[in-house]
């Protein structure tokens, strides 16, 4: 006799004092892979993934980022090849970060129509018209001081002067063909100013993915290595959010939506899944993005290389938890691997 079915009728709790009560047998639906698949609540698909790409100047350049195994800084020609192989495993979206050869105090390279991000966007749209192309809209990779904006005489980021610069960057990215611009500097008012500038320049169809709740996180360490964009003095705590704060993320997102953001983001992801959940509940129906940042990637890669974690299972578990928390889209450096794994499994 199959005792699991027998016991199933009534299971008495050992600690009960005041009469029997029914314990549901939740394990019943965990018994076989078929049953587990049938009741699976969260499914990760390649449609959920956005792959970050670091675009450098020059040609035929592909330079590995030391602290992010499997991630490269690549010139436009190689970026197109990389994106093509991403589409072949089912990835539908990329986000571009520029790695310019030269920087200056006002980040002039950021809105150069011949900049690497602008050239990459045009090339990608030409070669892979169905690919969603997003550009990070910020100054930190282009300024020699590494801050996300123009500095005032106290060496602080000048909010309103930076807004004008961001509008110029967004318009240049839109002109190069991106589908979405993604302001990441946490400058107050950036979404509204960018929306207005895009509309005035005839780019009404270009959307805004706002890095709404971006925390002042030490998990960005490897990215700053990749993008050579660490601030040369000070830090970003004057713009980015204090990791202790949760309610403030709701205010940030509400403000961005009021200014015209089409999608909102929480960044980093893993240590901030409560924020993902909060924004999901508060802003039902708004596409919500989680950015699985460089430090989260590096931690898993390093442990996997040491043989201390099973990479594939850990990555799928981490990314599934982001969707379970409420994210619709995940920006992740694991995207290519995940797409291959999902591809194989199906
Ligand atoms: C700023 C920007 C950063 C990241 C994305 N956009 C770095 C920062 O704020 O210092 C971090 C992404 C990551 O760590 O993967 N343009």
PDB file of C-alpha atoms in Angstrom, residues 15 19 54 63-64 67-68 71 79 87 94 115 120 125 129 140 160 167 227 274 302 314 332:
ATOM      1  CA  UNK A  15       1.947  19.140  19.451  1.00  0.00           C
ATOM      2  CA  UNK A  19      -8.190  18.061  19.363  1.00  0.00           C
ATOM      3  CA  UNK A  54      30.306  47.868 -22.685  1.00  0.00           C
ATOM      4  CA  UNK A  63      39.203  43.353 -23.720  1.00  0.00           C
ATOM      5  CA  UNK A  64      38.142  41.159 -20.796  1.00  0.00           C
ATOM      6  CA  UNK A  67      36.590  41.280 -12.085  1.00  0.00           C
ATOM      7  CA  UNK A  68      33.730  40.086 -14.307  1.00  0.00           C
ATOM      8  CA  UNK A  71      32.311  40.256 -19.697  1.00  0.00           C
ATOM      9  CA  UNK A  79      29.537  44.538 -30.081  1.00  0.00           C
ATOM     10  CA  UNK A  87      19.764  37.096 -30.301  1.00  0.00           C
ATOM     11  CA  UNK A  94      20.601  44.987 -24.666  1.00  0.00           C
ATOM     12  CA  UNK A 115      30.407  58.309 -29.717  1.00  0.00           C
ATOM     13  CA  UNK A 120      26.671  50.988 -31.754  1.00  0.00           C
ATOM     14  CA  UNK A 125      19.383  48.740 -35.364  1.00  0.00           C
ATOM     15  CA  UNK A 129      16.222  45.578 -36.280  1.00  0.00           C
ATOM     16  CA  UNK A 140      30.149  59.266 -15.139  1.00  0.00           C
ATOM     17  CA  UNK A 160      20.157  71.762 -12.709  1.00  0.00           C
ATOM     18  CA  UNK A 167      18.778  66.111 -22.114  1.00  0.00           C
ATOM     19  CA  UNK A 227      33.628  51.311 -17.146  1.00  0.00           C
ATOM     20  CA  UNK A 274      12.014  43.967  -0.569  1.00  0.00           C
ATOM     21  CA  UNK A 302      34.217  33.885  -8.136  1.00  0.00           C
ATOM     22  CA  UNK A 314      22.688  29.464  -8.133  1.00  0.00           C
ATOM     23  CA  UNK A 332      22.013  40.737 -15.968  1.00  0.00           C
TER      24      UNK A 332
END
